[in-house]
Coordinates of C-alpha atoms and ligand atoms in Angstrom, one line a residue:
Chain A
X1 CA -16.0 52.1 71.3
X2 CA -17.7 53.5 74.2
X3 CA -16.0 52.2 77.8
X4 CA -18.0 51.3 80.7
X5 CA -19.6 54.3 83.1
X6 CA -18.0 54.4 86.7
X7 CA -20.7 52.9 88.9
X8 CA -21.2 51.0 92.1
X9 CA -23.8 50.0 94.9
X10 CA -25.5 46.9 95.3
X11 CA -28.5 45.3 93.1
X12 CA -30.2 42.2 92.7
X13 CA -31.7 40.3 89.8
X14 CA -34.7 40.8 87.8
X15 CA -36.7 37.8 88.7
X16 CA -40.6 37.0 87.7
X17 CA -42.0 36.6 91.6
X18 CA -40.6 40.0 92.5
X19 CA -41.8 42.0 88.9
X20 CA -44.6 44.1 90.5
X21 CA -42.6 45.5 93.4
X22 CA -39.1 46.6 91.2
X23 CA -42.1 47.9 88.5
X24 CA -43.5 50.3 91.5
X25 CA -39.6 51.1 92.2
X26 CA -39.8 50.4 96.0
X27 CA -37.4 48.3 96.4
X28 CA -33.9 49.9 97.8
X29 CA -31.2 48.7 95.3
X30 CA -29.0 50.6 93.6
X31 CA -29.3 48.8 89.9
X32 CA -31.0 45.5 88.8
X33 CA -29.6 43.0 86.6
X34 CA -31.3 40.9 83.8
X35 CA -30.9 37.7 82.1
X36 CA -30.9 39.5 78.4
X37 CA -32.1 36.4 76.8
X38 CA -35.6 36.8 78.6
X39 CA -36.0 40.1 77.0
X40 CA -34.9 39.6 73.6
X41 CA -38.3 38.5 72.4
X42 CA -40.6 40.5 69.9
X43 CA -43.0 42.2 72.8
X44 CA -45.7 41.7 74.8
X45 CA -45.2 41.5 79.3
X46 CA -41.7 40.7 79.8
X47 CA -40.6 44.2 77.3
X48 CA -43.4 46.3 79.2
X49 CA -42.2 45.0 82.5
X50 CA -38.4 45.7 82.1
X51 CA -39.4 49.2 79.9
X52 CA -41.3 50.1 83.2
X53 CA -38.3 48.6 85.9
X54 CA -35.7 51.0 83.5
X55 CA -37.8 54.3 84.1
X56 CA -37.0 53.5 87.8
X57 CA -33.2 51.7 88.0
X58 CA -30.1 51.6 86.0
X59 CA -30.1 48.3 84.5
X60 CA -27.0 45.8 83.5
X61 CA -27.2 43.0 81.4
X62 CA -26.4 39.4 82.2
X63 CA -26.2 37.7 78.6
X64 CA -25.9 33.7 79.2
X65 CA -25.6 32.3 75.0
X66 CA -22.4 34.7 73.8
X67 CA -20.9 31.2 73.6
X68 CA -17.5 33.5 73.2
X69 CA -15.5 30.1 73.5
X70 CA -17.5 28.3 70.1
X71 CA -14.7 27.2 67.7
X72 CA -17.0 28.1 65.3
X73 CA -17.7 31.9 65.9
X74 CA -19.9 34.4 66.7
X75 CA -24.0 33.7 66.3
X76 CA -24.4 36.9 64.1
X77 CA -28.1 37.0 64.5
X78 CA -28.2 37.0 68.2
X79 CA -25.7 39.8 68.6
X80 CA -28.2 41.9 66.8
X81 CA -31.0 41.0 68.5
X82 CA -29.3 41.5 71.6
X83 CA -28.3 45.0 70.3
X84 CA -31.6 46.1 69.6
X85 CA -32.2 45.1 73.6
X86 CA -29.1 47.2 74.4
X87 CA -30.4 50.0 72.3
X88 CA -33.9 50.0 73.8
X89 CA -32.7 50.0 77.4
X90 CA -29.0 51.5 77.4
X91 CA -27.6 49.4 80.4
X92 CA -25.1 50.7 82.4
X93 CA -23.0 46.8 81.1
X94 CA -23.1 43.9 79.0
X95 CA -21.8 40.3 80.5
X96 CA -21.2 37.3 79.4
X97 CA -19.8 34.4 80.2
X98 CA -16.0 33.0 79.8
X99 CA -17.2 29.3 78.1
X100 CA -19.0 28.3 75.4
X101 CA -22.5 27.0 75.2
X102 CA -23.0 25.4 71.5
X103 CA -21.3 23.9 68.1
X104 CA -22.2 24.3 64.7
X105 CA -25.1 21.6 65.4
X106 CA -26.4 21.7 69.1
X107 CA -27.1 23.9 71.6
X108 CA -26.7 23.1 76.1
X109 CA -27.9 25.9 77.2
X110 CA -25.6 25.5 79.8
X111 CA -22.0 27.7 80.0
X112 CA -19.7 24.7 79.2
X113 CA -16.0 24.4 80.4
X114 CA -12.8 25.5 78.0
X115 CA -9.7 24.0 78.0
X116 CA -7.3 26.9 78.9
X117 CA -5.0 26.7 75.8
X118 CA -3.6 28.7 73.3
X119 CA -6.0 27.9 70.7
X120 CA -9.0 28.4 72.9
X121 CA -7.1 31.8 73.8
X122 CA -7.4 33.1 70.6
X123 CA -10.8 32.0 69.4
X124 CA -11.9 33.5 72.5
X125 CA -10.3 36.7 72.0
X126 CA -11.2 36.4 68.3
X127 CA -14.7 36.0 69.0
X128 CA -14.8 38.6 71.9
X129 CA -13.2 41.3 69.6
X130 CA -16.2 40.6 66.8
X131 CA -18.6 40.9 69.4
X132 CA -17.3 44.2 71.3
X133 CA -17.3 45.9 67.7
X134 CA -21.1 44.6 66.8
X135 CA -22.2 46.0 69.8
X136 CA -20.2 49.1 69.8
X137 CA -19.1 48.8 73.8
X138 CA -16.3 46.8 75.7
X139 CA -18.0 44.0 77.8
X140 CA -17.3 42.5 80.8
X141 CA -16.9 38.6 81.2
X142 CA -17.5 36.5 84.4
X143 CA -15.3 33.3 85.3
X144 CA -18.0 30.3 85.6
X145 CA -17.9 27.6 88.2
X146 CA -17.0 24.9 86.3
X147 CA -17.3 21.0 86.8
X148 CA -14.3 19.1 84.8
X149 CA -10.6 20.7 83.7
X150 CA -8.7 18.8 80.9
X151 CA -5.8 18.0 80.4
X152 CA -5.1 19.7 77.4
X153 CA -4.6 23.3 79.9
X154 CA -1.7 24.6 79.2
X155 CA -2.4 27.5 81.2
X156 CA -4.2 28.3 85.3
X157 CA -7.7 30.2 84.7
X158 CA -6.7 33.3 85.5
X159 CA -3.9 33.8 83.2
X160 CA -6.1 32.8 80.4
X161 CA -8.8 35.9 81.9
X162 CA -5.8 38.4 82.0
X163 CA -4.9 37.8 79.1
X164 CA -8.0 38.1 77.6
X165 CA -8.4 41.6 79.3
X166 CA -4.8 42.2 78.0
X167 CA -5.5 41.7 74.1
X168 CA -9.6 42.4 73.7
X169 CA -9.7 45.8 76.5
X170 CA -13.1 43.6 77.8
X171 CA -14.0 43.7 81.7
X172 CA -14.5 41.4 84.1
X173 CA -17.4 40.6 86.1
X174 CA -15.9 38.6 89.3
X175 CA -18.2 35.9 90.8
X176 CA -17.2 35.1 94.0
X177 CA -19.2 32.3 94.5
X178 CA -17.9 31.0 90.8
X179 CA -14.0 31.4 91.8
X180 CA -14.9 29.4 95.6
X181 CA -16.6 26.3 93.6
X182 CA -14.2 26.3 91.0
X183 CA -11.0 26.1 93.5
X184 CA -12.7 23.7 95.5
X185 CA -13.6 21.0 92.2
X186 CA -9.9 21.7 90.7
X187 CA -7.8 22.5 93.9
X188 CA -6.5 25.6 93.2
X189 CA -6.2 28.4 95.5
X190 CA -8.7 30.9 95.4
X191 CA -6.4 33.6 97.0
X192 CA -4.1 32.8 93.7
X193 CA -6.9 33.3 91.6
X194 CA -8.2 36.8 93.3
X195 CA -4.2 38.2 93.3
X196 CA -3.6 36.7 89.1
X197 CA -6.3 38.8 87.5
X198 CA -6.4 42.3 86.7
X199 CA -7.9 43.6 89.5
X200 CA -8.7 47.1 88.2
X201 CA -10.8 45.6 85.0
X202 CA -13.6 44.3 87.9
X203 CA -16.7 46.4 87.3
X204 CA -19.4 44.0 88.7
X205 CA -18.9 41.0 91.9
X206 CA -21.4 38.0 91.8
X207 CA -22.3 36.3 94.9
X208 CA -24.8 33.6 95.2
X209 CA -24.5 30.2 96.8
X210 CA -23.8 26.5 95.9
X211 CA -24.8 23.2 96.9
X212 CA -21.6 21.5 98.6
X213 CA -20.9 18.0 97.8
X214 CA -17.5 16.0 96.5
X215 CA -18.2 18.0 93.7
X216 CA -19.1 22.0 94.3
X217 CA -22.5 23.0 92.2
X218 CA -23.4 26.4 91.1
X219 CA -27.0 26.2 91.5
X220 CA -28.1 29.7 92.9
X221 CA -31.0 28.4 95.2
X222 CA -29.4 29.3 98.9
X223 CA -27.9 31.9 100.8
X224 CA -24.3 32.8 100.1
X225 CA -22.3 31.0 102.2
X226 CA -19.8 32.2 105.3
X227 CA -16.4 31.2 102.9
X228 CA -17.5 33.0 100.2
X229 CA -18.4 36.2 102.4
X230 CA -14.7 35.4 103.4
X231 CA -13.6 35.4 99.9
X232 CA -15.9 38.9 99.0
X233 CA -14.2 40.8 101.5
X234 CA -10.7 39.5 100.4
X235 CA -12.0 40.7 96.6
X236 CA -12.8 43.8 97.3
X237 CA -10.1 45.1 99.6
X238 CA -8.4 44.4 96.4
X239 CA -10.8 46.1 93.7
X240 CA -12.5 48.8 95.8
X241 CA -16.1 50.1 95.5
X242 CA -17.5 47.9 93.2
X243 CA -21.0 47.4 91.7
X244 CA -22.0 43.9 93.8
X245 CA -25.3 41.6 93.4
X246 CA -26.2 38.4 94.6
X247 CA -28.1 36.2 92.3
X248 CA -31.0 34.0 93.3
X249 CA -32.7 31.7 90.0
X250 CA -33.9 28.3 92.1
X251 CA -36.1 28.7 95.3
X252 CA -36.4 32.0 95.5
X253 CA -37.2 33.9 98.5
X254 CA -39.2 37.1 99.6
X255 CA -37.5 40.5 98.5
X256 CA -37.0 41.2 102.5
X257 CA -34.7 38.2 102.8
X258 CA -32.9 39.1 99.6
X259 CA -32.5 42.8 100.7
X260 CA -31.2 41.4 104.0
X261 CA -28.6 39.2 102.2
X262 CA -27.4 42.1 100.3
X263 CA -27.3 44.4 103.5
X264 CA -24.4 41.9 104.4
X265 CA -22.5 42.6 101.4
X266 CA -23.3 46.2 102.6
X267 CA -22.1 45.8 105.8
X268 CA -18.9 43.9 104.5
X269 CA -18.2 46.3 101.8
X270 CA -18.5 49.5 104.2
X271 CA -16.2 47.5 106.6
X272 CA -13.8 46.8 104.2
X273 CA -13.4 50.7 103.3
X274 CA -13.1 51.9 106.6
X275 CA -10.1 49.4 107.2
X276 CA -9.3 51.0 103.8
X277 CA -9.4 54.7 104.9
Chain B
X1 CA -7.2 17.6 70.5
X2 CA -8.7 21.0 68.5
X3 CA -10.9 22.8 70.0
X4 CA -13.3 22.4 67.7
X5 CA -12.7 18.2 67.9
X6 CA -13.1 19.4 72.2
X7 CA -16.2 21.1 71.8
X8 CA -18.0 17.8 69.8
X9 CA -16.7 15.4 72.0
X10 CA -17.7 17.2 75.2
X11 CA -21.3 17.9 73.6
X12 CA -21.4 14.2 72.8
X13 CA -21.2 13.3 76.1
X14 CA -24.0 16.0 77.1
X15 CA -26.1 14.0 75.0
X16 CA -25.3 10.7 75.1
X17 CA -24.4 9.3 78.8
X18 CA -23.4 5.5 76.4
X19 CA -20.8 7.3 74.3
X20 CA -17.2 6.1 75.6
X21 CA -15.3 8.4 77.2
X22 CA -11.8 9.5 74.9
X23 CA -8.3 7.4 76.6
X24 CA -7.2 10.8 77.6
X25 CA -10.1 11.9 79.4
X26 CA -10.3 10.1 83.2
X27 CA -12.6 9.5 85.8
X28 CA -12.5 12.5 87.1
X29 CA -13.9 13.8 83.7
X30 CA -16.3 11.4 83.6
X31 CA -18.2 12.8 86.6
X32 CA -17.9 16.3 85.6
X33 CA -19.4 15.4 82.4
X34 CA -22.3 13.4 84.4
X35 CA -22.8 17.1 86.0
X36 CA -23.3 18.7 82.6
X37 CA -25.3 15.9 81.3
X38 CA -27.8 15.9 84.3
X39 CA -28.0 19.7 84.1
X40 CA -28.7 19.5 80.4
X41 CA -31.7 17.4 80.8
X42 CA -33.4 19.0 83.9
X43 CA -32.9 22.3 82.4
X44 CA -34.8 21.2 79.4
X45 CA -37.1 18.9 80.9
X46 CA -38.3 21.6 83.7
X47 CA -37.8 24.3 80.1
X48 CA -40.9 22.3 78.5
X49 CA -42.6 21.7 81.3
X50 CA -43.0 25.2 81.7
X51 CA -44.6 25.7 78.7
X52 CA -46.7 23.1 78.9
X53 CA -47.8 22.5 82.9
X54 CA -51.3 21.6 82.1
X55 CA -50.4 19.0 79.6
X56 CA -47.9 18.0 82.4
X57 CA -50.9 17.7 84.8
X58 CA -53.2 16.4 82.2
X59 CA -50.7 13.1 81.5
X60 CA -49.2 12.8 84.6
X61 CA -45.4 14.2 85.8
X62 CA -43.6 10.9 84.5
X63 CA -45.6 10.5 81.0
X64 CA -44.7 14.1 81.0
X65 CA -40.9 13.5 81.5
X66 CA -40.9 10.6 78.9
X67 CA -42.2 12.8 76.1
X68 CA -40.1 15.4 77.3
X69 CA -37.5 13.4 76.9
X70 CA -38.0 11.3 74.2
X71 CA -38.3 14.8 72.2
X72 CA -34.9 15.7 73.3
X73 CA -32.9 12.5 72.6
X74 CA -34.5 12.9 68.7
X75 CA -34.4 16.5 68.5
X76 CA -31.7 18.2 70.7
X77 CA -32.1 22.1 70.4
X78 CA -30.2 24.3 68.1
X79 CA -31.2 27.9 68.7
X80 CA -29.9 30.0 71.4
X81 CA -33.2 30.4 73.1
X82 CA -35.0 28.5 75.4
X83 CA -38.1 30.1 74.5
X84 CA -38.6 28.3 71.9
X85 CA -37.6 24.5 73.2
X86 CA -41.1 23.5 72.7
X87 CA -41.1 24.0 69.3
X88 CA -42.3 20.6 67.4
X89 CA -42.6 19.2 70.6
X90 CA -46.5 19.4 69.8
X91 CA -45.8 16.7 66.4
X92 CA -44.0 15.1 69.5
X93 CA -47.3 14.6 71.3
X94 CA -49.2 13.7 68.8
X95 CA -47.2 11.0 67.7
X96 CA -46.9 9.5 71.8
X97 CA -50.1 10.1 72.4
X98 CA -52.1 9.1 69.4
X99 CA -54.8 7.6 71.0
X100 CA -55.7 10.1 72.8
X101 CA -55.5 14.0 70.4
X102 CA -56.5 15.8 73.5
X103 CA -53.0 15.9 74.9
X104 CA -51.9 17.3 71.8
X105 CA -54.7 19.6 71.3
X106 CA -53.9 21.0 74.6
X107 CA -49.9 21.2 74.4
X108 CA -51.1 23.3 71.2
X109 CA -53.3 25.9 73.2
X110 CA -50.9 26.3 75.9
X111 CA -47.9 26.4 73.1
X112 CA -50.2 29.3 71.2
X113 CA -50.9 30.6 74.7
X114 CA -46.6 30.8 75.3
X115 CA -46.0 32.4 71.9
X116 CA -49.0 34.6 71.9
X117 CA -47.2 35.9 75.0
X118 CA -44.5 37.5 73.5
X119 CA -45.5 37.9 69.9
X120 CA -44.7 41.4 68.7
X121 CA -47.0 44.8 69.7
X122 CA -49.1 46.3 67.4
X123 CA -52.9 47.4 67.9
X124 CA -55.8 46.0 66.6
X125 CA -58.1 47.2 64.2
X126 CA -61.3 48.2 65.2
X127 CA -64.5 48.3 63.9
X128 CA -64.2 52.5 63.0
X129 CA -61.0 52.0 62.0
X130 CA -62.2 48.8 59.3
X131 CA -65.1 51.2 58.8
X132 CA -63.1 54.0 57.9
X133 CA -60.6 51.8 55.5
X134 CA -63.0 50.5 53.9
X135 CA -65.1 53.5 53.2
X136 CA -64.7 53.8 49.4
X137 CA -64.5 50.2 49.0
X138 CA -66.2 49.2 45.6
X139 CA -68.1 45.8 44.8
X140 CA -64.3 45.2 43.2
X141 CA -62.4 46.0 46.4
X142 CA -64.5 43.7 48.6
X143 CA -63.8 40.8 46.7
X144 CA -60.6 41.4 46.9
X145 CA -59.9 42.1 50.3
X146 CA -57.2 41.1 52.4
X147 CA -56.8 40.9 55.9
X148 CA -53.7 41.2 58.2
X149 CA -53.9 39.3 61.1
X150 CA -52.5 40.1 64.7
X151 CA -49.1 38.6 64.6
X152 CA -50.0 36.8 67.8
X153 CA -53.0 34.6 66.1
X154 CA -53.2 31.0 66.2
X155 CA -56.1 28.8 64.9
X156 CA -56.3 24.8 64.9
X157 CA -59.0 22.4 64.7
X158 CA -59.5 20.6 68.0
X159 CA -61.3 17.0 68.0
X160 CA -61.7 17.9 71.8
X161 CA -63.5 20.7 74.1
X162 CA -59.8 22.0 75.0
X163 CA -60.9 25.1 76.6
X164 CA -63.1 23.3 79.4
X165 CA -60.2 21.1 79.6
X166 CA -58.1 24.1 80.0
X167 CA -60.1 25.9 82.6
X168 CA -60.9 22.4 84.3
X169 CA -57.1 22.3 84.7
X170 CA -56.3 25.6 86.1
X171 CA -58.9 24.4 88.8
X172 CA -56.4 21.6 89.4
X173 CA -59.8 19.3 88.9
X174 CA -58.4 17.0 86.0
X175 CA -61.5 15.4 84.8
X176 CA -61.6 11.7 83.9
X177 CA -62.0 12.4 80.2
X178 CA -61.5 15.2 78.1
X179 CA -64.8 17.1 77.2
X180 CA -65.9 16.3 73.6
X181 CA -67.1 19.6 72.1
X182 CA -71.0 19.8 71.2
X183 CA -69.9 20.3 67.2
X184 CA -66.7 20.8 65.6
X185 CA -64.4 23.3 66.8
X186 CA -61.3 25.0 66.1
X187 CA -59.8 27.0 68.8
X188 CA -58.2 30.3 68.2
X189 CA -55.3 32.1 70.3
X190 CA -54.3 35.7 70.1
X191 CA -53.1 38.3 72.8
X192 CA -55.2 41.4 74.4
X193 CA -53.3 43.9 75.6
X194 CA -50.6 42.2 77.5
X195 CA -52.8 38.9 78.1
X196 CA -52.9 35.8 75.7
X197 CA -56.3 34.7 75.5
X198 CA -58.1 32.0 73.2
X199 CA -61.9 31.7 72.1
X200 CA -63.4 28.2 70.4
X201 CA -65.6 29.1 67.4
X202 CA -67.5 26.6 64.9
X203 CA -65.7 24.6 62.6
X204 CA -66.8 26.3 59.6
X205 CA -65.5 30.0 60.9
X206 CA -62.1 28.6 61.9
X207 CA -61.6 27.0 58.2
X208 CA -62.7 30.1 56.7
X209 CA -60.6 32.3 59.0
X210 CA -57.4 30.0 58.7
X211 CA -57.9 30.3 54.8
X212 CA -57.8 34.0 55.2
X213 CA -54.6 33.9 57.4
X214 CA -53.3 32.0 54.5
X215 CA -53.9 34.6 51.9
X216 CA -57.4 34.0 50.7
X217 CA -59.9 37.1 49.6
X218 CA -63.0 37.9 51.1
X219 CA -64.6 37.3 47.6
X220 CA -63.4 33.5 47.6
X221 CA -64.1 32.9 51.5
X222 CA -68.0 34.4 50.3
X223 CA -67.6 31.5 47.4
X224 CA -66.8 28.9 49.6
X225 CA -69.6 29.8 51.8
X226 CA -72.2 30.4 48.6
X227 CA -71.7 26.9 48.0
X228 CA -72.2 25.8 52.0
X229 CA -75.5 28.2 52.5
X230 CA -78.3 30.1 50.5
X231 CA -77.5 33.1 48.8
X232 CA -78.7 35.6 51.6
X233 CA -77.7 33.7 54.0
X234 CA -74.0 33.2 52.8
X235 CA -73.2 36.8 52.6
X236 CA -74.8 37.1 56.2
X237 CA -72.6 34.5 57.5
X238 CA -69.9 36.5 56.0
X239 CA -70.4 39.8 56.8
X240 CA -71.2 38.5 60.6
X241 CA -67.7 36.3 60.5
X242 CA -66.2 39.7 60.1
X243 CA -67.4 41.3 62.2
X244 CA -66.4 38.9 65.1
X245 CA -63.4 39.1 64.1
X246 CA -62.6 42.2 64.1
X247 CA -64.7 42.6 67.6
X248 CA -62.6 39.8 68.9
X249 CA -59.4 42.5 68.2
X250 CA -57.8 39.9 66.1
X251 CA -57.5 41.8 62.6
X252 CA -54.8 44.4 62.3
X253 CA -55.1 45.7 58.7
X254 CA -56.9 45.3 55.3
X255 CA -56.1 45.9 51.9
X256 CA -57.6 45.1 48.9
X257 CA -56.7 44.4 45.2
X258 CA -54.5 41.9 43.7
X259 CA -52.0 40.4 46.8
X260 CA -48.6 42.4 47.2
X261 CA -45.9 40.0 46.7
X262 CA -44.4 38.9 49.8
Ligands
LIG301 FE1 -22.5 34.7 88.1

């Protein structure tokens, strides 16, 4: 099994107003990130366009329906079809989610909430090991913001993430923004989240902001917001250079403003190392 | 609880906001499921609406929503893409909106339109290289030729003029009716290049060209038409039905002989 390339800078997702300008390769990222679900269609635009944005950027991809936490088990068909995208672009990483998205009858499209138990432990790891070996490379996974906890947990979040890392070798992709919602809707601490997981596994950081309320939302249509710059800088004193983008899907802005977001995770990462050195 | 048992109740409540929350699961739960639930819908509301924004326009955001929603309630998706949430949602339509078959007939072009989009790439055939296929074909061979169509084809009979309701639409100048075509038409989608496009033809070409999608030889479309037109004219009307077809870029291959299975 192939591990994951050593890699970081700062990149921003492949959205549809912004095609033509990551297509002519102007824009100054160091990697884009796609939602592989667009892409895994037969052909036409959306396989030219990304064929064209690869010639120009390393690209990672974002998966959203892995539903690794289905009682029922890997969706055999989509894992090939998402392997025949991994083998027509060769991103630099696959992601998923830590949830699950479907059962045997329905799908939410939406990355649903676990219970953090033993059983869910090992479907998820049971499920993560099938897909790792069908795709032939370790993934990464990203902690969601999530909206209810039950009271079947026997266990916090992140011990059921390190342990994860611990029996399946996968990654983890660390959204900021995801950890911030999540500590604020179950009370947690988010410093106890950053200093329980496995640090070293992070290969990619999330950012993107949420709309506040007595319940946090993850909704991706603002600016990141001033805590969870806070929290970023906290992360990666702890991980180091990492590979860092800030997702945008609802209202999205010009590039420029995007670019100038991202300086700021620039500007807080290159801070950070110079404390560092 | 099992997991599994979890994962059906939770998805339940996605569905259904009626269905009783478990003893076990408090108020707390119940508005983080609210979350889910409300997310579910808009996604999948805003999901059909973008493959359908001129029927949106056509009936009107909230008429829109209903449908929308009335097709989720009955049929709540299964696949793991969204790409394809508006499948069936076109029987939907018709069924809401029977009165009135242009909404339908237009949720079909711009469904077409949406899968067109991203059918799969191959080229066309054109009219050297049907020329050169063909260029031993015998009396024998035409009969029983076969065409291949561009994956990305689609062809219905329309009981309105769908493309000036189309184009009218893109204007953002709904008019107060939908045009009623001059004759029968059916309306054919395929893809150009990278574009989806769509053409209306007479009723007679779109019956004979959905008959050969479905696996019918030249030989019988030139019966069918034998018994529709004189002689000389029937083979004239066929010859010249192939030939806009293949100018239109919609054929990708011929063959002739008895059908290969499959
Ligand atoms: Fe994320």
């Amino acid at each position: 099994m192939s591990g994951i390339p050593s890699f970081h800078g700062f990149g921003l997702g492949l959205r549809r107003p912004h095609y033509s300008a990551f297509m002519a390769g102007d824009v100054p990222v160091d990697f884009i990130e796609i939602i592989s679900e667009n892409y895994m269609v037969d052909g036409g635009r959306p396989l030219a366009v990304l064929d064209a944005v690869r010639e120009r950027y390393p690209v990672a991809m974002h998966g959203v329906s892995l539903s690794v936490g289905s009682a029922q088990g890997v969706d055999w068909d989509y894992l090939a079809r998402l392997k025949a995208l991994a083998e027509r672009i060769e991103p630099l990483w696959m992601s998923d989610h830590l949830c699950w998205t479907r059962t045997s009858a329905h799908n939410s499209h939406d990355l649903l909430p676990l219970p953090y138990t033993a059983e869910a432990l090992d479907v998820v790891c049971a499920n993560l090991a099938r897909a790792q070996d069908a795709l032939g490379r370790e993934l990464l996974l990203e902690n969601p913001s999530s909206y209810c906890s039950f009271p079947d947990d026997e266990m916090a979040e992140w011990e059921f993430l390190s342990e994860v890392c611990r029996r399946t070798g996968c990654h983890l992709l660390l959204d900021v923004n995801n950890v911030y919602v999540s500590a604020r809707n179950h009370g947690f601490a988010a410093d106890d989240f950053l200093a329980g997981i496995p640090m070293e596994r992070v290969r990619q950081i999330h950012l993107a902001g949420h709309t506040p309320g007595a319940i946090l939302i993850d909704t991706h249509d603002r600016e990141v917001c001033d805590d969870v710059w806070a929290l970023y800088a906290e992360a990666i004193a702890m991980t180091g250079p990492v590979a860092t983008m800030i997702e945008r899907d609802d209202a999205i802005p010009p590039l420029p403003v995007l670019l100038a977001e991202l300086d700021v995770a620039r500007d807080i990462a290159a801070q950070t190392e110079r404390r560092a050195a | 609880m099992s997991l599994a048992a979890l994962q059906q109740e939770f998805m339940g409540h996605v569905l259904d906001e009626e269905r009783p929350l478990p003893r076990h699961w408090d108020a707390r739960m119940g508005e983080g499921l609210a979350i889910y639930r409300n997310a579910y819908r808009t996604r999948l509301i805003d999901a059909l609406r973008e493959t359908s924004p001129k029927t949106a326009l056509w009936v009107g955001d909230e008429a829109f929503a209903q449908a929308a929603a009335h097709r989720l309630i009955l049929h709540p998706p299964q696949g793991w893409t969204l790409d394809l949430i508006g499948e069936g949602f076109v029987e939907t339509l018709e069924e809401l909106f029977a009165a009135d078959p242009d909404v339908a007939d237009l949720a079909w072009l711009e469904w077409a339109m949406h899968l067109a989009f991203t059918a799969p790439d191959c080229p066309p055939m054109d009219a050297a290289g049907f020329a050169e296929a063909t260029s031993d074909f015998g009396e024998e061979d035409w009969a029983t030729m076969r065409l291949a169509f561009m994956p990305s084809l689609h062809v219905r009979a329309v009981s309105r003029d769908c493309g000036a309701l189309w184009r009218a639409l893109e204007r953002e100048e709904p008019p107060a009716n939908a045009p009623l075509p001059e004759s029968p038409m059916h309306c054919i989608v395929w893809r150009e290049g990278l574009e989806p496009v769509f053409a209306q033809v007479p009723a007679r070409d779109g019956n004979h060209l959905a008959a050969m999608r479905a696996g019918s030889s030249f030989g019988e479309i030139c019966a069918a038409l034998a018994e529709e037109l004189p002689a000389d004219q029937a083979a004239a009307e066929a010859g010249a039905m192939l030939g806009d077809w293949i100018g239109r870029g919609i054929v990708q291959g011929v063959s002739s002989g008895l059908p290969v299975a499959g």
